[in-house]
Amino acid sequence: MLTPLVANTTVHIPNLINDLGLILITAAIAVLIFRKLKQPLVLGYLVAGFLASSHFSFFPTVKDTNSITVWAEIGVIFLLFSLGLEFSFKKLLKVGGTASITALTQIICMIILGYYAGKFMGWNEMNSIFLGVILSISSTTIILKAFDELGVKSQKFTGNVIGALIVQDIVAILMMVLLSTIAVSQQFSGTELIQSLFKLAFFLAIWFISGIFFIPTLLKKLKPLFTDEMLLIISLALCLFMVIFAAGVGFSPALGAFIMGSIIAETNEAEHIEHLVKPVKDLFGAVFFVSVGMLINPETLVEYAFPVMILTLVTIFGQSITSTIGTIISGQPLKESVQTGMSLSQIGEFSFIIATLGASLNVTSDFLYPIVVAVSAVTAFTTPFMIKYSTPVAGFIEKKLPKRWVKRIEIYSANAQAIKTVSTWRKAIKEYIFQVTIHSIVLFAIIQMSKRFLMPLMDEYSYGNIVTAVITFIIIAPFLWAVALRRIATEEVQELLKNKKHHGPILVLIFIRMVIGLFFIGMMLNNFFSPGIAVLAFVVSVVIIMLFPKKINKLYLKIENRFVKNYNQRELSVKKINRNNLSPWDGHLANFLIVPESDLVGKPLEEIKIREDIGVNIAYIKRGNLHINVPTKYEKLYPSDEIFVIGTDAQVKEFGDYLKKHEVKVIEEEDSDIILQQFELEHQDFIGLTIRESELREKTKGLVVGVEHNGRRILNPESNFILSKNDIVWVVGDRKKIASFFNSSN
């Protein structure tokens, strides 16, 4: 008898798919359990990795760890790309001195403390260096999760914590580059480290300047063509392009992903791209953290239980104390300093990434990775308790410290937060240094790129060097003008010139700028001509610049305006007020969302009386793209309004509780006649008409609340919106009337 062919057919599943399926199934089960236990999902992924590894024989194990390593590397890239989308260089400028001083104090102290902790345990030089860096970076994921769960996100100290995390993240990226340099050279030459820092600063500046100049413009031009699918593909393509470029010049691929994310963060599409990329990041991020868990060896943990305990204590107490000291130095009160310090008392995702870097470069021992994971797991569990008890601990410390110490801290904090004037000379010199540095970097980059890419193409032709020199000169002419002759800090210079003793120093500054400009002209010509011809070309170049100053200046201003417009694209689209000036004394700015179910909706502010009853003031209301600054007592609250109030921690908390008390419990009716339903327009007779002309509202007692048109989603469209074929229309209203209307229109 013949056996059916299907019975003998064996379908072969590649190990990659088999392993990925196993990882995701295990991860799904683990995170569901951890969600139920209200623990960070990162810990669930680590447990899932442990269960799927070869160290745990009760479950199926991953067969090809090399493939998972590739997925994990992709996970790191998308994690840092998403981090860059949230980062934005402007955020770093806005966090100010408090966050920077806090983060840098913590990082420097913890690197030293971690290094000597490693030496104390008998570890070699490279293990100790990596350990110091690993212990210096707190976990953004764990802290934000704990803030949400404890409901403290509206308190004043959380702003300091989030600002410090932003600074830590960017410093962590820089340290990854330095660690790679140290690992490759296997030595600690100060000269090499300085060269690496200059190289890093140069490429960061070039990437950022060129990225801001081109990418926002590109996305703006292509916006009419965008669908969600296209925007996702383009954003990931830009990310991977920068990853390839960064790796090509000797930097970490993760750095390239982070930089591209921070560039896109300055565009109007940033939030949309962040939303689209999030599922991709979550998927590959889960694979990354699971792969970290797979490296946990129980035998290693038992063998190194003592180092795990020591490093856990070093992390919790070291991070807390150094961050508290840094926050006090930055000028914050004792209570907020302790709250900030105790919130930063853990390590997390960046620590895993740095530990992975050491393992991939084969410069750290096998035991370092599982120890780091174990310390992170313990400190993740302790973080909510550290945040919760930070306020009583601050009160205890304030009582135990000598009264004169507490008084000095209060005076120092008050003086640090006072408005300080900056001298005119300082403003002028700062502007001169900034402008000359930026334009010098641009000039150097253009000249080197011309030498490396344009000149080899032109070598095949007669007079190729002359053509190359002319093209290069035309490109760099606006920047030569800016570095040598453009007016800088005009108001400050005019103020200084009123005093004759300042004339000499100002002339010296002008002379230095002109010398720098001449230097770059000579540098360019030296690449293309012999010394004799270069001298002649040098004179010609200077004469051209002097003969056409207005045209060159006009061209430069056009370039500068494009850059400034792109850099401020998001701010120009939505006018925002400066929140930094809205935090007097112990008061601070906190935001709350008016949920649609609130019984405060539709009531004027004078009826709510939150100022009289609670003590908080409403600074402004954000309603979509509309900002209502300092609303009057007649202003009403509407669903989804985001209101920004000023008050103390206690007042803000009371106001949050007040809003929750006024949320109306919604009883869902299973057989309600009112539905929200979508319809795709194919043959309806109202295609080509406006929503008003379709008479949909009159005939169905319904309302069009959304339209998907050419891949673009429009919420609450205007009544004059024209309905087109293949549009997807979302309608809310009576079930039977809506169905009858659309069916009868076919």
Short mmCIF file of C-alpha atoms in Angstrom, two decimals, residues 64-390:
data_model
loop_
_atom_site.label_atom_id
_atom_site.label_comp_id
_atom_site.label_asym_id
_atom_site.label_seq_id
_atom_site.Cartn_x
_atom_site.Cartn_y
_atom_site.Cartn_z
CA ASP A 64 22.35 28.88 17.49
CA THR A 65 23.58 31.60 19.85
CA ASN A 66 25.50 33.37 17.07
CA SER A 67 22.28 34.30 15.27
CA ILE A 68 20.80 35.61 18.49
CA THR A 69 23.91 37.76 18.96
CA VAL A 70 23.18 39.40 15.61
CA TRP A 71 19.57 40.05 16.63
CA ALA A 72 20.81 41.48 19.93
CA GLU A 73 23.17 43.86 18.11
CA ILE A 74 20.23 45.04 15.99
CA GLY A 75 18.31 45.48 19.25
CA VAL A 76 21.02 47.77 20.65
CA ILE A 77 20.94 49.86 17.46
CA PHE A 78 17.18 50.38 17.60
CA LEU A 79 17.23 50.99 21.37
CA LEU A 80 19.72 53.82 20.92
CA PHE A 81 17.93 55.15 17.84
CA SER A 82 14.74 55.43 19.91
CA LEU A 83 16.69 56.98 22.77
CA GLY A 84 18.02 59.57 20.31
CA LEU A 85 14.46 60.33 19.16
CA GLU A 86 13.56 61.13 22.77
CA PHE A 87 16.84 62.92 23.46
CA SER A 88 17.19 65.98 21.20
CA PHE A 89 20.26 68.15 21.71
CA LYS A 90 17.97 70.93 22.89
CA LYS A 91 16.92 68.83 25.87
CA LEU A 92 20.54 68.70 26.99
CA LEU A 93 20.74 72.51 26.76
CA LYS A 94 17.48 72.89 28.69
CA VAL A 95 18.40 70.61 31.60
CA GLY A 96 20.96 73.24 32.56
CA GLY A 97 23.68 73.14 35.15
CA THR A 98 21.80 71.20 37.84
CA ALA A 99 21.46 67.98 35.85
CA SER A 100 24.91 68.30 34.27
CA ILE A 101 26.72 68.82 37.58
CA THR A 102 24.71 66.03 39.24
CA ALA A 103 25.39 63.54 36.44
CA LEU A 104 29.07 64.38 35.96
CA THR A 105 29.78 64.28 39.72
CA GLN A 106 28.09 60.89 39.96
CA ILE A 107 29.81 59.47 36.88
CA ILE A 108 33.34 60.59 37.84
CA CYS A 109 33.00 59.41 41.45
CA MET A 110 31.43 56.07 40.50
CA ILE A 111 34.06 55.33 37.84
CA ILE A 112 36.77 55.83 40.46
CA LEU A 113 34.82 53.88 43.10
CA GLY A 114 34.03 51.02 40.70
CA TYR A 115 37.64 50.86 39.47
CA TYR A 116 39.04 50.52 42.97
CA ALA A 117 36.28 48.06 43.93
CA GLY A 118 37.47 45.88 41.06
CA LYS A 119 41.09 46.23 42.16
CA PHE A 120 40.08 45.38 45.74
CA MET A 121 38.55 42.11 44.49
CA GLY A 122 41.73 41.27 42.56
CA TRP A 123 40.43 41.97 39.05
CA ASN A 124 42.75 43.01 36.23
CA GLU A 125 43.03 46.54 34.83
CA MET A 126 40.54 46.18 31.95
CA ASN A 127 37.85 44.49 34.06
CA SER A 128 38.18 47.24 36.68
CA ILE A 129 37.90 50.04 34.11
CA PHE A 130 34.79 48.52 32.51
CA LEU A 131 33.31 47.90 35.96
CA GLY A 132 33.76 51.56 36.91
CA VAL A 133 31.97 52.74 33.78
CA ILE A 134 29.21 50.12 34.17
CA LEU A 135 28.46 51.21 37.75
CA SER A 136 28.35 54.90 36.80
CA ILE A 137 25.21 54.83 34.58
CA SER A 138 21.73 54.64 36.10
CA SER A 139 18.74 53.01 34.40
CA THR A 140 16.29 55.31 32.59
CA THR A 141 13.81 52.45 32.02
CA ILE A 142 13.68 51.32 35.65
CA ILE A 143 13.47 54.86 37.08
CA LEU A 144 10.66 56.02 34.79
CA LYS A 145 8.76 52.80 35.48
CA ALA A 146 9.12 53.35 39.23
CA PHE A 147 8.02 57.01 38.93
CA ASP A 148 4.84 55.90 37.14
CA GLU A 149 4.05 53.17 39.66
CA LEU A 150 4.66 55.41 42.69
CA GLY A 151 2.82 58.40 41.20
CA VAL A 152 5.65 60.86 41.92
CA LYS A 153 6.25 62.05 38.35
CA SER A 154 4.71 65.44 39.13
CA GLN A 155 7.09 66.16 42.03
CA LYS A 156 9.85 68.71 41.55
CA PHE A 157 12.85 66.42 42.10
CA THR A 158 11.86 64.17 39.19
CA GLY A 159 12.83 66.94 36.75
CA ASN A 160 16.37 66.87 38.19
CA VAL A 161 16.46 63.08 37.87
CA ILE A 162 15.28 63.01 34.25
CA GLY A 163 17.73 65.78 33.33
CA ALA A 164 20.58 63.84 34.95
CA LEU A 165 19.56 60.70 33.03
CA ILE A 166 19.73 62.62 29.73
CA VAL A 167 23.27 63.78 30.54
CA GLN A 168 24.24 60.27 31.68
CA ASP A 169 23.01 58.74 28.43
CA ILE A 170 25.06 61.06 26.22
CA VAL A 171 28.14 60.61 28.43
CA ALA A 172 27.63 56.83 28.26
CA ILE A 173 27.76 57.02 24.45
CA LEU A 174 31.02 58.97 24.64
CA MET A 175 32.49 56.51 27.14
CA MET A 176 31.64 53.59 24.88
CA VAL A 177 33.76 55.20 22.16
CA LEU A 178 36.64 55.78 24.60
CA LEU A 179 36.41 52.23 25.95
CA SER A 180 36.59 50.88 22.40
CA THR A 181 39.75 52.94 21.82
CA ILE A 182 41.32 51.71 25.05
CA ALA A 183 40.36 48.11 24.31
CA VAL A 184 41.86 48.18 20.81
CA SER A 185 45.12 49.92 21.81
CA GLN A 186 45.41 47.95 25.08
CA GLN A 187 47.09 50.95 26.65
CA PHE A 188 46.13 54.15 28.40
CA SER A 189 48.06 56.76 26.44
CA GLY A 190 46.80 60.22 27.31
CA THR A 191 47.72 61.42 23.82
CA GLU A 192 45.62 58.73 22.14
CA LEU A 193 42.65 59.46 24.40
CA ILE A 194 42.85 63.19 23.62
CA GLN A 195 43.07 62.41 19.89
CA SER A 196 40.05 60.14 20.20
CA LEU A 197 38.09 62.86 22.00
CA PHE A 198 38.93 65.44 19.33
CA LYS A 199 38.03 62.97 16.59
CA LEU A 200 34.73 62.20 18.32
CA ALA A 201 33.90 65.89 18.85
CA PHE A 202 34.73 66.63 15.19
CA PHE A 203 32.51 63.90 13.79
CA LEU A 204 29.67 64.67 16.21
CA ALA A 205 29.69 68.30 15.10
CA ILE A 206 29.80 67.41 11.38
CA TRP A 207 27.08 64.79 11.67
CA PHE A 208 24.83 67.12 13.61
CA ILE A 209 25.37 70.19 11.41
CA SER A 210 24.96 68.33 8.12
CA GLY A 211 22.08 66.26 9.48
CA ILE A 212 20.12 69.30 10.65
CA PHE A 213 20.80 71.08 7.36
CA PHE A 214 19.58 68.27 5.08
CA ILE A 215 17.27 65.81 6.90
CA PRO A 216 14.45 68.12 8.15
CA THR A 217 14.29 69.66 4.66
CA LEU A 218 14.18 66.20 3.06
CA LEU A 219 11.37 65.01 5.33
CA LYS A 220 9.44 68.25 4.77
CA LYS A 221 9.69 67.96 0.96
CA LEU A 222 8.59 64.31 1.00
CA LYS A 223 5.80 64.75 3.56
CA PRO A 224 2.95 64.86 0.96
CA LEU A 225 4.05 61.41 -0.26
CA PHE A 226 4.37 59.81 3.17
CA THR A 227 2.38 56.87 4.41
CA ASP A 228 3.16 55.22 7.75
CA GLU A 229 4.92 52.42 5.92
CA MET A 230 7.10 54.79 3.87
CA LEU A 231 7.99 56.95 6.88
CA LEU A 232 9.01 53.89 8.90
CA ILE A 233 11.21 52.55 6.09
CA ILE A 234 12.83 55.95 5.45
CA SER A 235 13.55 56.56 9.15
CA LEU A 236 15.08 53.09 9.62
CA ALA A 237 17.08 53.57 6.41
CA LEU A 238 18.47 56.86 7.75
CA CYS A 239 19.30 55.15 11.04
CA LEU A 240 21.18 52.28 9.37
CA PHE A 241 22.91 54.68 6.96
CA MET A 242 24.39 56.54 9.93
CA VAL A 243 25.23 53.21 11.61
CA ILE A 244 27.23 52.17 8.53
CA PHE A 245 28.91 55.58 8.30
CA ALA A 246 29.85 55.60 12.01
CA ALA A 247 31.31 52.09 11.79
CA GLY A 248 33.19 53.12 8.64
CA VAL A 249 35.06 55.91 10.45
CA GLY A 250 35.87 53.72 13.44
CA PHE A 251 33.05 54.46 15.90
CA SER A 252 30.43 52.28 17.55
CA PRO A 253 27.37 51.51 15.35
CA ALA A 254 25.24 52.37 18.38
CA LEU A 255 26.69 55.91 18.32
CA GLY A 256 25.55 56.36 14.71
CA ALA A 257 22.02 55.21 15.60
CA PHE A 258 21.89 57.60 18.56
CA ILE A 259 23.09 60.57 16.48
CA MET A 260 20.55 59.96 13.70
CA GLY A 261 17.78 59.67 16.30
CA SER A 262 18.79 62.98 17.89
CA ILE A 263 18.84 64.68 14.46
CA ILE A 264 15.35 63.41 13.57
CA ALA A 265 14.21 64.53 17.05
CA GLU A 266 14.51 68.14 15.82
CA THR A 267 11.97 67.60 13.00
CA ASN A 268 8.18 67.87 12.96
CA GLU A 269 7.96 64.15 12.18
CA ALA A 270 9.83 63.11 15.35
CA GLU A 271 6.81 62.07 17.41
CA HIS A 272 5.24 60.23 14.47
CA ILE A 273 8.49 58.37 13.72
CA GLU A 274 8.95 57.56 17.39
CA HIS A 275 5.45 56.05 17.42
CA LEU A 276 6.16 54.00 14.28
CA VAL A 277 9.57 52.78 15.47
CA LYS A 278 8.38 51.80 18.94
CA PRO A 279 7.11 48.29 17.99
CA VAL A 280 10.38 47.59 16.13
CA LYS A 281 12.39 48.82 19.11
CA ASP A 282 10.28 46.78 21.55
CA LEU A 283 10.74 43.61 19.50
CA PHE A 284 14.49 43.81 19.03
CA GLY A 285 14.97 45.33 22.48
CA ALA A 286 13.24 42.29 23.96
CA VAL A 287 15.60 40.02 22.00
CA PHE A 288 18.57 42.02 23.30
CA PHE A 289 17.57 41.77 26.96
CA VAL A 290 16.70 38.09 26.56
CA SER A 291 20.15 37.50 25.05
CA VAL A 292 21.61 39.21 28.12
CA GLY A 293 19.68 36.80 30.34
CA MET A 294 21.02 33.85 28.34
CA LEU A 295 24.52 34.73 29.51
CA ILE A 296 23.60 34.32 33.18
CA ASN A 297 25.46 31.28 34.45
CA PRO A 298 24.10 30.04 37.82
CA GLU A 299 27.45 28.45 38.68
CA THR A 300 29.21 31.77 38.05
CA LEU A 301 26.72 33.59 40.25
CA VAL A 302 27.24 31.12 43.08
CA GLU A 303 31.00 31.36 42.66
CA TYR A 304 30.93 35.17 42.60
CA ALA A 305 28.17 35.73 45.17
CA PHE A 306 30.52 37.87 47.28
CA PRO A 307 31.40 40.30 44.42
CA VAL A 308 27.69 40.55 43.55
CA MET A 309 26.88 41.52 47.15
CA ILE A 310 29.78 43.99 47.36
CA LEU A 311 28.97 45.66 44.02
CA THR A 312 25.25 45.87 44.88
CA LEU A 313 26.09 47.80 48.04
CA VAL A 314 28.61 49.96 46.15
CA THR A 315 25.96 50.76 43.52
CA ILE A 316 23.12 51.57 45.93
CA PHE A 317 25.11 53.64 48.41
CA GLY A 318 27.69 54.99 45.97
CA GLN A 319 25.13 56.19 43.42
CA SER A 320 22.90 57.68 46.14
CA ILE A 321 25.66 59.55 47.97
CA THR A 322 27.54 60.84 44.91
CA SER A 323 24.33 61.99 43.18
CA THR A 324 23.15 63.72 46.36
CA ILE A 325 26.49 65.54 46.69
CA GLY A 326 26.41 66.51 43.01
CA THR A 327 22.86 67.89 43.32
CA ILE A 328 23.81 69.92 46.41
CA ILE A 329 26.84 71.31 44.56
CA SER A 330 24.55 72.33 41.69
CA GLY A 331 22.58 74.49 44.14
CA GLN A 332 19.51 72.40 44.98
CA PRO A 333 18.00 72.16 48.50
CA LEU A 334 18.92 69.23 50.75
CA LYS A 335 15.54 67.48 50.44
CA GLU A 336 15.53 67.49 46.64
CA SER A 337 19.18 66.44 46.56
CA VAL A 338 18.51 63.36 48.68
CA GLN A 339 15.42 62.49 46.63
CA THR A 340 17.43 62.82 43.41
CA GLY A 341 20.35 60.78 44.75
CA MET A 342 18.24 57.89 46.04
CA SER A 343 16.31 57.73 42.75
CA LEU A 344 19.53 57.17 40.76
CA SER A 345 20.68 54.19 42.83
CA GLN A 346 20.71 51.39 40.22
CA ILE A 347 22.26 50.25 36.95
CA GLY A 348 20.40 49.05 33.88
CA GLU A 349 20.25 48.92 30.10
CA PHE A 350 23.38 50.95 29.34
CA SER A 351 25.33 48.84 31.80
CA PHE A 352 24.32 45.75 29.80
CA ILE A 353 25.36 47.43 26.56
CA ILE A 354 28.78 48.41 27.96
CA ALA A 355 29.26 44.91 29.40
CA THR A 356 28.33 43.49 25.96
CA LEU A 357 30.94 45.79 24.40
CA GLY A 358 33.65 44.41 26.69
CA ALA A 359 32.66 40.83 25.91
CA SER A 360 32.50 41.42 22.14
CA LEU A 361 35.95 43.02 22.16
CA ASN A 362 37.29 40.07 24.22
CA VAL A 363 38.85 42.41 26.79
CA THR A 364 36.75 41.49 29.84
CA SER A 365 36.45 38.20 31.70
CA ASP A 366 33.45 35.88 31.35
CA PHE A 367 32.36 36.45 34.95
CA LEU A 368 31.81 40.23 34.54
CA TYR A 369 28.65 39.96 32.44
CA PRO A 370 26.54 37.74 34.77
CA ILE A 371 27.71 39.76 37.79
CA VAL A 372 26.51 42.98 36.15
CA VAL A 373 23.14 41.39 35.32
CA ALA A 374 22.75 40.16 38.90
CA VAL A 375 23.58 43.59 40.38
CA SER A 376 21.14 45.23 37.97
CA ALA A 377 18.37 42.77 38.95
CA VAL A 378 18.85 43.43 42.68
CA THR A 379 19.04 47.22 42.31
CA ALA A 380 15.96 47.19 40.06
CA PHE A 381 13.99 45.59 42.89
CA THR A 382 15.31 48.10 45.45
CA THR A 383 14.72 51.23 43.31
CA PRO A 384 10.98 51.71 44.12
CA PHE A 385 11.75 51.45 47.84
CA MET A 386 14.65 53.91 47.55
CA ILE A 387 12.38 56.45 45.82
CA LYS A 388 9.50 55.85 48.23
CA TYR A 389 11.60 56.37 51.36
CA SER A 390 13.76 59.20 50.01
#
